[in-house]
Amino acid sequence: MENFDFHVTTDIRFGKDRLAELPEVLNQFGKKVLIVYGGGSIKKIGLYDKVMEQLKANGNEVFELAGVEPNPRVETVRRGADICRKEKVDVVLAVGGGSTIDCAKVVAAATKFDGDAWDLVLQRRKYTGGALPLVTILTLAATGSEMNSGAVISNLDTHQKLGTGSKAMLPKVSFLDPQNTFSVNKYQTAAGSADIMSHLIENYFKQTEGTDVQDSVSEGLMRSVIKNCPIALKYPEDYDARANLMWASTLALNGLTGNGKPGAWSCHPMEHELSAFYDITHGVGLAILTPRWMEYALNDETVDKFASFAWNVWGVEERVPMMAARMGIQKLYDYFKACGIPMTLPEVGIEEEKFDEMAKQAVAHSTIKTDAFVPLDEAAVKAIYTACLTESSFD
Ligand code: NZQ
Ligand code: ZN
């Protein structure tokens, strides 16, 4: 295990009906609030009205940044930062999924940044400036953005979707009420769960030796997602299923399973190009790519890790490691399919015409060529994209 810091200070308020705590939380930071939200789901579920009621009773001065897109755009970040500067906003309140929270993070930082918001994003993880305090109310279990310092912003003009982040962007407080995810539809529930699975898988498949704690936590979280996503799909208002998905989302990407295990992620850099060029749902892109990446990465050197994945996550009984490994990959593929995720790229409108360009960008925007579990050059990325054109069979 490598050295690491773990200092994730987000104050988590998990559970039912805790919005009465919002005024006290916001008052720590000031009275002028920018509320950030997406395309209207929070109005449909009545959450917007509940939040506004609290803010009104608390005497907050409220400004709004509405219409944050899935795969949030830099233009929206600029709009939000302009409001914060002009109105001297004290605190940003994000109410929504990962896109809303990510947008709010970069709004909070861009307000303090002397330059254009896209230049801030281009600093990637090196931004050391300040940010307005951020409070979040999560409505979709997926990204872990509610308890991490990362954000992913898209620039559709340049076909770039880039991760950025800094300590200053870590949410101060996050409200996690599973009831707020009852209304998430089947497609987004499955996609969100695939994203959680992917975060765990990305951290699990690293070359670092001796990480039993991180890997056992990951295996347990994966089993929890595998169990609870189908329940949430069938019974959207099953509180415990939604609660387990929500807490898994948070723990999958707050450092718990990844710290001490350096190295590049493999599927996220490939997926970010799919959504940069085709604006697809992040979790769906990951579900399509991951089993094909696994097949590419499986070899005599990596087989032990894949066999552990099959045995400990899927309960595969086959004891021959290579055979078990292949069965584990097949289980993952079948699971995503059973959750209703389209499992080929053409089904989400992607054909091979841009594979070369996307493969080039995936390598250029990350360190997968040198630091991934199995190094991936442009030819490898293209081969993985190509394998996603048709249905697959692994065992
Ligand atoms: O926009 P609204 O109307 O709110 O609708 C959203 C959106 O259409 C809807 N939704 C959210 N909560 C709902 C709901 N619909 C009904 N009921 C609710 N309670 O779901 C749709 C998708 O929302 P979005 O926020 O885009 O989803 P998600 O949470 O999956 O976020 C995806 C974004 O996060 C980035 C992704 O790349 C993508 O841009 N990521 C962020 C990470 C991070 N900050 O750590 C890590 C991830 O790997 C990921 O890259
Ligand atoms: Zn993700």
Short mmCIF file of N, CA, C and O and ligand atoms in Angstrom, two decimals, residues 195 199 268 282 286, ligand 2:
data_model
loop_
_atom_site.label_atom_id
_atom_site.label_comp_id
_atom_site.label_asym_id
_atom_site.label_seq_id
_atom_site.Cartn_x
_atom_site.Cartn_y
_atom_site.Cartn_z
N ASP A 195 -22.21 3.71 -12.75
CA ASP A 195 -21.14 4.67 -12.44
C ASP A 195 -20.49 4.30 -11.09
O ASP A 195 -19.27 4.28 -10.97
N HIS A 199 -16.60 3.26 -10.50
CA HIS A 199 -15.63 3.90 -9.58
C HIS A 199 -14.93 2.85 -8.73
O HIS A 199 -13.73 2.91 -8.48
N HIS A 268 -12.84 5.57 -17.34
CA HIS A 268 -13.33 6.95 -17.33
C HIS A 268 -12.71 7.82 -18.44
O HIS A 268 -13.45 8.54 -19.11
N HIS A 282 -23.13 9.37 -18.82
CA HIS A 282 -21.84 8.89 -18.33
C HIS A 282 -21.87 7.41 -17.91
O HIS A 282 -21.05 6.60 -18.36
N LEU A 286 -19.92 3.98 -19.44
CA LEU A 286 -19.03 3.14 -18.62
C LEU A 286 -19.47 1.68 -18.63
O LEU A 286 -18.64 0.77 -18.71
ZN ZN B 2 -17.92 8.08 -13.06
#
